C-alpha atoms as a printed R data frame, in Angstrom:
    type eleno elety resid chain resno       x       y       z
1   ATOM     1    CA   UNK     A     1  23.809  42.581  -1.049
2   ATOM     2    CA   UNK     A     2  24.181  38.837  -2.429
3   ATOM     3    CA   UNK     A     3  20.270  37.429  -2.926
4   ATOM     4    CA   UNK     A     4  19.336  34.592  -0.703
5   ATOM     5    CA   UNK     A     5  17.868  32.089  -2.342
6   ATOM     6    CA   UNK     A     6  14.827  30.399  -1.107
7   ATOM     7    CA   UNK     A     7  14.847  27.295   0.831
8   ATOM     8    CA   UNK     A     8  13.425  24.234  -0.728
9   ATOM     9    CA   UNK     A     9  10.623  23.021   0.317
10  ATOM    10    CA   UNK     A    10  11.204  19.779   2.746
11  ATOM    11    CA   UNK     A    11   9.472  16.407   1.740
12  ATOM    12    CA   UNK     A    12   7.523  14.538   3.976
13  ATOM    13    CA   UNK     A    13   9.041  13.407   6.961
14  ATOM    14    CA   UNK     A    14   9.193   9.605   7.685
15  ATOM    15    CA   UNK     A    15  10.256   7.935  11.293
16  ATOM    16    CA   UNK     A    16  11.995   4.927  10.638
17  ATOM    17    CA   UNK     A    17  11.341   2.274  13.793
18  ATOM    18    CA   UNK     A    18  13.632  -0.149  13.254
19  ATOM    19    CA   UNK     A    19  16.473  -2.360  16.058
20  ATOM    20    CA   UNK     A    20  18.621  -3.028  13.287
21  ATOM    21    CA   UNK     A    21  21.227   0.156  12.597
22  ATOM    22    CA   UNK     A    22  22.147  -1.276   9.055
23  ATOM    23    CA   UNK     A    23  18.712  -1.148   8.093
24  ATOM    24    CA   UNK     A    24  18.137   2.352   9.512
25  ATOM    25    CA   UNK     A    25  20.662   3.539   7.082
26  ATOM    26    CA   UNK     A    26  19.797   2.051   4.216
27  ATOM    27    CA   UNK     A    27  15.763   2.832   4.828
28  ATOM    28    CA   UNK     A    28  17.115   6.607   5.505
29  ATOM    29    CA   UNK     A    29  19.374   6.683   2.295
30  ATOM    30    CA   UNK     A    30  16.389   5.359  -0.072
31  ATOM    31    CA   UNK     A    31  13.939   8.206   1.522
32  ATOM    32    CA   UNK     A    32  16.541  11.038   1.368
33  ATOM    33    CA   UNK     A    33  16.867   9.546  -2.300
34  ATOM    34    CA   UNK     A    34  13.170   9.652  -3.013
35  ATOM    35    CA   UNK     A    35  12.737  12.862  -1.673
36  ATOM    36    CA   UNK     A    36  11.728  12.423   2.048
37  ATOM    37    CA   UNK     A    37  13.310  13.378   5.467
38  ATOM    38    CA   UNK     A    38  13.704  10.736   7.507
39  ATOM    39    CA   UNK     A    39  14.283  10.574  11.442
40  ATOM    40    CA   UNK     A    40  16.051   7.204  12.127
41  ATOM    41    CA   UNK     A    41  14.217   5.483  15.708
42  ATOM    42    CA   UNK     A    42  16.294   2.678  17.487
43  ATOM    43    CA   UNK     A    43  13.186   1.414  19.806
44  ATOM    44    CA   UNK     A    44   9.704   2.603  20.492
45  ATOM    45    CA   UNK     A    45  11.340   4.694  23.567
46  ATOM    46    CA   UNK     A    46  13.543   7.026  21.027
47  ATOM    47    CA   UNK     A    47   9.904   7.551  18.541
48  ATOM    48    CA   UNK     A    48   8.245   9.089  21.802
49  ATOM    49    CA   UNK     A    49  11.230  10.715  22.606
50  ATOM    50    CA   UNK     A    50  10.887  12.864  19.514
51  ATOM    51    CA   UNK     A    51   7.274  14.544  21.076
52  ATOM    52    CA   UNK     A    52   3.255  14.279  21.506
53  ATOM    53    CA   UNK     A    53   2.185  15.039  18.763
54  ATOM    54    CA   UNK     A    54   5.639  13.460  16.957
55  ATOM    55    CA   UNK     A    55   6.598  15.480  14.071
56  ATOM    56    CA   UNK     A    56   6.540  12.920  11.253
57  ATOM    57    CA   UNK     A    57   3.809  12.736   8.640
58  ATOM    58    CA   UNK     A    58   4.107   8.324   8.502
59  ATOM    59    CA   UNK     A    59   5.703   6.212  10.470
60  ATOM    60    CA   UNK     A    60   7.756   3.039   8.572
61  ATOM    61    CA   UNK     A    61   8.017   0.274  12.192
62  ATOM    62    CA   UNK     A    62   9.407  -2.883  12.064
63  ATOM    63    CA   UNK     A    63   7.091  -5.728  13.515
64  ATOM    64    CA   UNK     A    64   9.202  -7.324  15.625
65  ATOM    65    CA   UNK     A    65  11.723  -4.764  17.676
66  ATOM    66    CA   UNK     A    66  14.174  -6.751  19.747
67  ATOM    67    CA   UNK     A    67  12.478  -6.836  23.304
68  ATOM    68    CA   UNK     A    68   9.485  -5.039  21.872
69  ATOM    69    CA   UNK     A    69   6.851  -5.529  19.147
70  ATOM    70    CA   UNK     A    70   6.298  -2.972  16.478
71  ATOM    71    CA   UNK     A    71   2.233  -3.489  16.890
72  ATOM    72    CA   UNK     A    72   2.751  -1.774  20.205
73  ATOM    73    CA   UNK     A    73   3.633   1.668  18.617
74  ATOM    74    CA   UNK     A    74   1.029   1.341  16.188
75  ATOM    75    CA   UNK     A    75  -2.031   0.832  18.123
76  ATOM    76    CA   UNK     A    76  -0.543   3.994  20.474
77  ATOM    77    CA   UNK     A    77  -0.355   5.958  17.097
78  ATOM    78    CA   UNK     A    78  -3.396   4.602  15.842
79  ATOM    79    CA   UNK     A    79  -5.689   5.736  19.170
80  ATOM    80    CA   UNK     A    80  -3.787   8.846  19.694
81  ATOM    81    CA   UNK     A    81  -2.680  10.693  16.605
82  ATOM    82    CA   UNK     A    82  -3.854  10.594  13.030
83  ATOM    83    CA   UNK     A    83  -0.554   9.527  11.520
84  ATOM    84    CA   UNK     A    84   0.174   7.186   8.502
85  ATOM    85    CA   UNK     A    85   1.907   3.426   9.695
86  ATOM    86    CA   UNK     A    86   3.625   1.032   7.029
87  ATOM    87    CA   UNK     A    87   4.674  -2.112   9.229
88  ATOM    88    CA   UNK     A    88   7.601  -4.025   7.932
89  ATOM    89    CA   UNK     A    89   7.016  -7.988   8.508
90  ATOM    90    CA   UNK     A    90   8.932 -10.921   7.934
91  ATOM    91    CA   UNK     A    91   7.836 -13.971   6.537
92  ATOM    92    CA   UNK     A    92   5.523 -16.284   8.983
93  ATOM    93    CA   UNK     A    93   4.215 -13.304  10.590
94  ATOM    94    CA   UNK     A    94   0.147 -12.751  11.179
95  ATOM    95    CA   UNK     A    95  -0.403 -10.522   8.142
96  ATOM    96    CA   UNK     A    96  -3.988 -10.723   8.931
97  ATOM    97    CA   UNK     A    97  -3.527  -9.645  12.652
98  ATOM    98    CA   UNK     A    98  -0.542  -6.648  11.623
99  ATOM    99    CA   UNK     A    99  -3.033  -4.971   8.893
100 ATOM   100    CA   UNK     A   100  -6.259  -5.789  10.723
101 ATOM   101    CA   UNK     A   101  -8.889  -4.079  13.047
102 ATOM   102    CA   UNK     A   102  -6.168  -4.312  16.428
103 ATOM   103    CA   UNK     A   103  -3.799  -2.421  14.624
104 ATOM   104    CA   UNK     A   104  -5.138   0.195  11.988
105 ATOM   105    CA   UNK     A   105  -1.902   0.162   9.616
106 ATOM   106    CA   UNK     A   106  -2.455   1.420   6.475
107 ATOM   107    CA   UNK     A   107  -0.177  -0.723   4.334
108 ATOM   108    CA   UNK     A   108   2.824  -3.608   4.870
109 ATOM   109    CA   UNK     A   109   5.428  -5.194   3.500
110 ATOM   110    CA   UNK     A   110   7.316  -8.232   3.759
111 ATOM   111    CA   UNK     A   111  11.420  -8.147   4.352
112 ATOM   112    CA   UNK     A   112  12.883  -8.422   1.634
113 ATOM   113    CA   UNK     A   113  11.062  -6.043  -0.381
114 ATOM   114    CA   UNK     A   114  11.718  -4.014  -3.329
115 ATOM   115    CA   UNK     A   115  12.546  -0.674  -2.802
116 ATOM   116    CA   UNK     A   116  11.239   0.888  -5.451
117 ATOM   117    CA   UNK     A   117   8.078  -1.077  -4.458
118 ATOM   118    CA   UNK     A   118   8.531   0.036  -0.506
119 ATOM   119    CA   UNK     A   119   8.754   3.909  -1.905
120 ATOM   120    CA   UNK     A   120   5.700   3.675  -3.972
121 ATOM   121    CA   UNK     A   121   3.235   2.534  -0.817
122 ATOM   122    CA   UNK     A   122   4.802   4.963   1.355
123 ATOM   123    CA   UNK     A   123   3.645   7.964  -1.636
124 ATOM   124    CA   UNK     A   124   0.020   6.072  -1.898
125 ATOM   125    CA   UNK     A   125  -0.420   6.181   1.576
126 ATOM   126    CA   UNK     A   126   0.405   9.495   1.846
127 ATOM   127    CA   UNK     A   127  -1.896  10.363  -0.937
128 ATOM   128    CA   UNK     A   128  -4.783   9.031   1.290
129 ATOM   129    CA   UNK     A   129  -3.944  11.377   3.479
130 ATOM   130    CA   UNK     A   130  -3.900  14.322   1.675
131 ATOM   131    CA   UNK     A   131  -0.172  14.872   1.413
132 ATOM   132    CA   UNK     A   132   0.778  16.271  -2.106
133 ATOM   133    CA   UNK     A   133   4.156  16.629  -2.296
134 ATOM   134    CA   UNK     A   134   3.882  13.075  -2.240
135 ATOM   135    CA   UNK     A   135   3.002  12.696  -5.523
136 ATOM   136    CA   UNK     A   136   5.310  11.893  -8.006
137 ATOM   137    CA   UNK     A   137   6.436  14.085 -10.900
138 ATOM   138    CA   UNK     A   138   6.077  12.799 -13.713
139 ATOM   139    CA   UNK     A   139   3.811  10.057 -14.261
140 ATOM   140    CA   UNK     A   140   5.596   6.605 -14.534
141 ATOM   141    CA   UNK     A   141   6.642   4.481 -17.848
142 ATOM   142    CA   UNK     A   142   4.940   1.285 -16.790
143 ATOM   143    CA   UNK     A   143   1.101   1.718 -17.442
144 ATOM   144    CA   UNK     A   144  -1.639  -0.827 -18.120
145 ATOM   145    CA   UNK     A   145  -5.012   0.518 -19.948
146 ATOM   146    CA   UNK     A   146  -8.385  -0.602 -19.767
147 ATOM   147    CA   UNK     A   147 -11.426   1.079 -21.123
148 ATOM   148    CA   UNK     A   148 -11.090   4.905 -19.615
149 ATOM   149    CA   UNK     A   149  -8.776   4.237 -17.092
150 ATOM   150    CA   UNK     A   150  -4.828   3.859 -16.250
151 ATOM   151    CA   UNK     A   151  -3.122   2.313 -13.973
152 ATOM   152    CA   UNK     A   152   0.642   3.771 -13.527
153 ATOM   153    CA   UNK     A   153   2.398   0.519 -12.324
154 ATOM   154    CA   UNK     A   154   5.533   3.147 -11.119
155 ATOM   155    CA   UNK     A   155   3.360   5.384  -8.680
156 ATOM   156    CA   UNK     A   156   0.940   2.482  -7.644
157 ATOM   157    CA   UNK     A   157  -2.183   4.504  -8.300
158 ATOM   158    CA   UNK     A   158  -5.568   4.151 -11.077
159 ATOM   159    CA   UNK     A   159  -6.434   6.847 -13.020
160 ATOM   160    CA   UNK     A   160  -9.621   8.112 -14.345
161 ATOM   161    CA   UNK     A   161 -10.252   9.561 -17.762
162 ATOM   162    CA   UNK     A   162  -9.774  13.338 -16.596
163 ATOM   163    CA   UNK     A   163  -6.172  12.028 -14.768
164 ATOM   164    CA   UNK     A   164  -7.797  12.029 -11.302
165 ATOM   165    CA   UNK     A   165  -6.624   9.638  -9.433
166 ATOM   166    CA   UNK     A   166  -9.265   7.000  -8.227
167 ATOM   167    CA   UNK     A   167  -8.591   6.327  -4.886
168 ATOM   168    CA   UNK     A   168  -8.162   2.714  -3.792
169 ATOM   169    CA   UNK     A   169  -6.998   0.326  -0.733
170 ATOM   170    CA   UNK     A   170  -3.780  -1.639  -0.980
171 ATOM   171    CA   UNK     A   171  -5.548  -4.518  -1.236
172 ATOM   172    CA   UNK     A   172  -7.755  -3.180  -4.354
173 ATOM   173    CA   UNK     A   173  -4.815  -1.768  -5.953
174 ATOM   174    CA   UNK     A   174  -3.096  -5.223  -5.273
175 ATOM   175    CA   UNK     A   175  -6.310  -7.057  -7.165
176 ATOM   176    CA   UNK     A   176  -6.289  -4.837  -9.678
177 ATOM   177    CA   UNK     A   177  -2.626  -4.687 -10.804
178 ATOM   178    CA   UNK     A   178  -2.570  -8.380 -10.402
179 ATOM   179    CA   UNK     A   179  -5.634  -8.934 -12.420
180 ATOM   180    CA   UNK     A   180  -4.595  -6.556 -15.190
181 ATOM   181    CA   UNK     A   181  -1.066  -8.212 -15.187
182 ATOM   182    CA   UNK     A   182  -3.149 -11.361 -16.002
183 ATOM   183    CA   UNK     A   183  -6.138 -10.551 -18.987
184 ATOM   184    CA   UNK     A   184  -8.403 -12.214 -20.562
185 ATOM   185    CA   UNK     A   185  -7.695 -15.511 -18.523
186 ATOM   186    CA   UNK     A   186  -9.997 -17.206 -15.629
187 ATOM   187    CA   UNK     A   187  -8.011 -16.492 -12.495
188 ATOM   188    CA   UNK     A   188  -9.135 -19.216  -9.797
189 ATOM   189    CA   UNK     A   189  -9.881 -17.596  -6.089
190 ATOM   190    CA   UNK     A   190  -6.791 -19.153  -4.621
191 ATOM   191    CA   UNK     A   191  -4.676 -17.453  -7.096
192 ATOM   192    CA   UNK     A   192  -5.591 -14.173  -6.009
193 ATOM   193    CA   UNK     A   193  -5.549 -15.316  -2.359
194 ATOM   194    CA   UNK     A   194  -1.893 -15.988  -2.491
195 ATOM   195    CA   UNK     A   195  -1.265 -12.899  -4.198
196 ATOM   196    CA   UNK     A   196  -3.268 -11.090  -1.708
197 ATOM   197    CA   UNK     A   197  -1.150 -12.849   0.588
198 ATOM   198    CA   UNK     A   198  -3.970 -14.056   2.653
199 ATOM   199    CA   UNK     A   199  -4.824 -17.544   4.486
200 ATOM   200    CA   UNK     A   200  -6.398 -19.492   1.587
201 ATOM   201    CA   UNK     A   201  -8.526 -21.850   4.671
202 ATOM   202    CA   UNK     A   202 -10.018 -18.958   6.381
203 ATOM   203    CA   UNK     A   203 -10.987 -16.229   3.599
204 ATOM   204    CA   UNK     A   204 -11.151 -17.968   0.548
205 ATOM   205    CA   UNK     A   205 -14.791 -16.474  -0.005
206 ATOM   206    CA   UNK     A   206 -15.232 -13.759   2.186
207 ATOM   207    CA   UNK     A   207 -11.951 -11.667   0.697
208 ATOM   208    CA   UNK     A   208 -12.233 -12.271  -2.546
209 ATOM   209    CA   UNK     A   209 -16.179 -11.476  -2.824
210 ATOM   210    CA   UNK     A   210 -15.997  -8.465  -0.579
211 ATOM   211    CA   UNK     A   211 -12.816  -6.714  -2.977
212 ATOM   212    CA   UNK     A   212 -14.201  -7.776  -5.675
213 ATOM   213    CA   UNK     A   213 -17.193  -5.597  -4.949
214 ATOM   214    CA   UNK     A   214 -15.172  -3.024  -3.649
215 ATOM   215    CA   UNK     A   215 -13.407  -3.004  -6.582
216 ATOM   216    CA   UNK     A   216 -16.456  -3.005  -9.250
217 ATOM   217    CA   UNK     A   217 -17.925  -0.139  -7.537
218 ATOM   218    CA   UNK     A   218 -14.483   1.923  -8.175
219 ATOM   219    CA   UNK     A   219 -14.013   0.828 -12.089
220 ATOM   220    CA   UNK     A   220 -17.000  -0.360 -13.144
221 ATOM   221    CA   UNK     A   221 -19.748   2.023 -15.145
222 ATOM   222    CA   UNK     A   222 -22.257  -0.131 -14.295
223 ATOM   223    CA   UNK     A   223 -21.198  -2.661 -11.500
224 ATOM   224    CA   UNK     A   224 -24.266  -4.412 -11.303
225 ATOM   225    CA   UNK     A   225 -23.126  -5.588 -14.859
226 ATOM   226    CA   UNK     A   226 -19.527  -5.475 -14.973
227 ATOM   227    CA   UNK     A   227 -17.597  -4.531 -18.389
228 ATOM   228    CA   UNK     A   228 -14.081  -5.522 -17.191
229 ATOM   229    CA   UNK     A   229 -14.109  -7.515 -14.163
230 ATOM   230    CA   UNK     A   230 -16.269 -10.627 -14.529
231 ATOM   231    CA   UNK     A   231 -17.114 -13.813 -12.674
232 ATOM   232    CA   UNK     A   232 -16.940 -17.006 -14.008
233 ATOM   233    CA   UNK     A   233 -19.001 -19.246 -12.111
234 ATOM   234    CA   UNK     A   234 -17.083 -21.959  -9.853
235 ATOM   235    CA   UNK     A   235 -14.010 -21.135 -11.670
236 ATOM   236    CA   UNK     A   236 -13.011 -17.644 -10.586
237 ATOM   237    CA   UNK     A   237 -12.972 -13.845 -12.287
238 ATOM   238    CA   UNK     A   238 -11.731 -12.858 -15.892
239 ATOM   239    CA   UNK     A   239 -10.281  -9.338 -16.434
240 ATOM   240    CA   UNK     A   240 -11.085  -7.733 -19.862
241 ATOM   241    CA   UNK     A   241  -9.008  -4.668 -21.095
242 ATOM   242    CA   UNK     A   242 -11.407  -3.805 -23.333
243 ATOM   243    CA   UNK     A   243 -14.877  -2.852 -23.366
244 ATOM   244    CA   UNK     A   244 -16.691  -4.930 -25.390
């Protein structure tokens, strides 16, 4: 009797919510690629269609669905199920509004985006929620070190000394690989705004002190009296590699 080999075990499955059938395919390629399944959703109708709960572990919508809006699906997902959403946005859209309290997504993007960037939120997000064959295999090339700690550039994530991964918000991981990309230099509050991607009138203090906190509490060993990230009054923050 020939042996049967075992079946692999399947990746996590993504729905992709998009109106556009050239972009379904390509999305679906790159996850296939990356080692995902992928269910491929015309319009918010076809996602239901699939069940309640849908069998999908994140959901990947477009914002703007033609005679439809993307934010639809994801409050509905958001207040019923306990699934992962990455919105994909165009540029002029209300970043604030798609990633704030109305909708609960966990991460976005703005079309066009790099897919190698797009696959690495989709595997932090999942990380967050406790999916491990999310993780990458091997850890990734591009690095950046600062006292005990790594950041792997490739899988998006900070490491502590031990190799645990410290777990962080898109928006702290955003700070901190732009800050890191940029040591040893007084980076004003603006700066980071636009690389936040936020409105530079409206949260020019409130973002920037709030992740900064946020942040110092996650790499600092003291954060009352940070080693790495430091303020520099009326001018902006300073990121040290090192520890002196």
């Amino acid at each position: 009797m020939q042996a049967v080999s075992p079946k692999p075990e399947a990746g996590p499955v993504i729905a992709i919510v998009d109106d556009d059938a050239q972009v379904r395919e390509t999305l679906s390629a790159l996850m296939h690629e990356s080692g995902f399944e992928s269910v491929c959703c015309p319009d918010i109708e076809t996602f239901h269609a699939l069940g309640d709960p849908p069998p999908v572990d994140l959901a990947l919508i477009d914002l703007r669905l033609r005679g439809e809006s993307g934010l639809t699906l994801a409050i509905h997902l958001r207040e019923r199920h306990e699934i992962p959403i990455v919105m994909l946005t165009g540029v002029g859209d209300e970043i604030d509004k798609i990633i704030g309290l109305e909708t609960g997504a966990d991460d976005y993007l703005i079309k066009p985006f790099n897919p190698r960037e797009l696959v690495a939120r989709i595997r932090a997000v999942l990380r967050r929620y406790g999916h491990a064959s999310a993780r990458t295999v091997t850890s990734g090339k591009r690095q950046i070190t600062f006292g005990e700690k790594l950041i792997d550039l490739d899988a998006r994530r900070l490491l502590d000394s031990a190799g645990e991964e410290v777990p962080l918000t898109n928006a702290e991981y955003r700070l901190l690989e732009f800050l890191a990309r940029n040591p040893e230099r007084v980076v004003p509050r603006e700066e980071l705004l636009e690389a936040l991607g936020a409105d530079t009138q409206r949260y020019v203090d409130r973002t920037v002190d709030v992740l900064i906190l946020r942040l110092r509490r996650k790499i600092e060993p003291v954060p009352a009296k940070p080693v790495h990230l430091q303020t520099r009054r009326a001018r902006g923050y300073v990121f040290h590699l090192g520890t002196e």
